[in-house]
């Protein structure tokens, strides 16, 4: 077997051992009552709770509501941030106009603006979606700008001497060369959007995974609180993984192994 | 006018934005190159070789003078001049064949014709088997061969090369010099080639243009009527080499390497 296989095996084993240890600890705790077992459910308790939620139909509703918010917000943020970031990275003048404003807003944690968004837009979907859009904007914008700015001038010269015009240079050189940075921005933006989503749902929502955690607390359903957190973790992991695969696919030119040495 | 390229009275002054004194990089530079000729520009580091090439390529505007290509004044970069840079100028996000077909693609040539052109020039540089590789997978010498194919794919009037083999190891460099001579023979292109290696200029050129230390001017133009393929141990090669060494030594001593810190006295500064 190759080393890669063993690495994967080890990583999987590590997760399994963690879950088994947790399960064993819970079983012992249930017998000897060191801690109140209600407050510390086992992995199997969580699976049972998740199954109940799924049967009742609330689980899918929550996941759907949360994902809809994060994707809408993330989509809006990306659609605004990428073109603006490209333009800002390319035109010096524009950079001097846009940069100070971005720097002014950037240090404000998005959650500090949640009450404002709620006052302006109500408790409905709009306030959460736009807050997520707002928070995802910054990492995407900044990384796009940085990517465009750090283009190697020799690539621009090469394209010029090969007869490319401005728009051809934009699509064939600028976007391509900035793509690694843009994807990093998207990944960071998505993670931040997810973070803001859950926080916003804890505070102001009537559906979604964050809301369910809060509601379960009111009914003292600790296993369901754990389920909510675990599902958020799994979703975050899955999307980050998907984005990384997409990155590998789009950026094969950067990651290929050097094989041919003449 | 039988000349392919004419550089007439070109002068270039860089005026730094931060208020330092202007720097004269090129001074009254005149050069005429015939169609199909292979000319090397030889000079100490910092004497303005790249500046001259960038002006001919249209990346820089001369402060005075003009560049005329095939009877038409050069006003910017264009596909009639193929440029091969020192290194890393291939588009790393494109595969080898996509790099080579870039020029024709920009000109709107259809995909089938483009593929044919790419294959032809990849075969010419001996890299047909690597058409689907990414630049990262190639060695330095192979990358430069792709760069040459890419420049040739536009069928330019002249090939401008700025120390294209400068970062290669000695053996690869020799191979590439032979390879370039073959390509030049096969295509009949006019080539303007910048180097600071005396051997390289004598292995390649019909004429060697020796530049002075900054501000760069032409010191001598030395014809190199050696038979090809050239050998660096042939007596006439060795004689020309000694002559060029003498010419270049004066210039390096005159301050070609020295970079003034204040810029008050650009040009002839010795420590
Ligand atoms: N954009 C620029 N602004 C200011 N000074 C410049 C600029 N480009 C080049 N110079 C200066 O002009 C002089 C000539 O530079 P150039 O790059 O043409 O030299 P070169 O002969 O190609 O040197 P090398 O052999 O090191 O490549 C140098 O002193 C350099 O510092
Ligand atoms: Mg140079």
XYZ file of C-alpha atoms in Angstrom, chain B residues 37-139:
103
model
C 20.006 38.637 -39.854
C 20.948 37.372 -36.383
C 22.243 40.242 -34.250
C 23.436 40.000 -30.653
C 23.569 42.938 -28.263
C 26.422 42.457 -25.832
C 27.103 44.711 -22.892
C 27.839 44.888 -19.177
C 25.036 44.504 -16.665
C 22.852 47.574 -16.357
C 24.011 49.177 -19.604
C 20.518 49.383 -21.063
C 20.202 46.193 -23.133
C 16.777 45.313 -21.808
C 15.702 48.924 -22.136
C 16.603 48.845 -25.831
C 14.781 45.565 -26.382
C 11.718 46.812 -24.519
C 11.642 49.911 -26.685
C 11.803 47.817 -29.853
C 9.101 45.543 -28.421
C 6.949 48.604 -27.758
C 6.737 48.163 -23.988
C 8.653 51.402 -23.427
C 8.432 54.696 -25.299
C 11.789 56.239 -26.227
C 12.472 59.719 -24.890
C 13.897 60.634 -28.292
C 14.319 58.867 -31.596
C 12.279 56.205 -33.286
C 12.113 52.518 -34.133
C 11.074 51.476 -37.626
C 10.010 47.940 -38.411
C 9.676 47.009 -42.081
C 9.185 50.670 -42.997
C 6.578 51.409 -40.322
C 7.243 53.314 -37.106
C 6.698 51.288 -33.944
C 4.200 52.897 -31.565
C 3.398 50.076 -29.170
C 3.641 46.354 -28.689
C 2.338 44.159 -31.447
C 2.193 40.694 -32.913
C 4.725 41.539 -35.611
C 7.449 41.307 -32.942
C 7.734 38.045 -31.025
C 9.329 38.417 -27.601
C 11.118 35.709 -25.623
C 11.789 36.776 -22.037
C 14.441 35.562 -19.660
C 12.183 33.178 -17.758
C 8.807 32.353 -16.296
C 6.928 34.196 -18.997
C 4.837 31.225 -20.086
C 1.275 31.367 -18.813
C 1.401 28.739 -16.046
C -2.401 28.244 -16.114
C -2.332 27.133 -19.761
C -1.052 23.842 -21.070
C 1.896 23.880 -23.456
C -0.252 23.829 -26.597
C -2.535 26.541 -25.211
C 0.505 28.721 -24.657
C 1.682 28.190 -28.212
C -1.709 28.837 -29.800
C -2.251 31.972 -27.690
C -1.229 34.467 -30.380
C -3.330 32.942 -33.191
C -6.249 32.609 -30.758
C -6.100 36.304 -29.913
C -6.116 37.027 -33.636
C -9.304 35.016 -34.072
C -7.841 32.041 -35.931
C -10.208 29.055 -35.810
C -9.441 26.192 -33.403
C -8.500 23.594 -36.048
C -6.021 25.922 -37.708
C -4.667 26.952 -34.304
C -4.066 23.347 -33.318
C -2.215 22.810 -36.580
C -0.011 25.869 -35.964
C 0.693 24.808 -32.376
C 1.684 21.309 -33.459
C 3.908 22.628 -36.201
C 5.920 24.881 -33.897
C 6.019 22.361 -31.059
C 7.490 19.869 -33.491
C 9.964 22.505 -34.653
C 11.270 22.921 -31.089
C 11.088 19.169 -30.497
C 8.375 19.194 -27.822
C 5.480 17.590 -29.667
C 5.230 14.938 -26.963
C 4.724 17.552 -24.237
C 1.845 19.447 -25.790
C -0.555 18.592 -22.949
C 1.847 19.289 -20.086
C 1.667 22.320 -17.847
C 4.711 24.639 -17.851
C 5.432 23.634 -14.277
C 6.146 20.102 -15.420
C 8.895 21.216 -17.825
C 12.576 21.851 -17.216
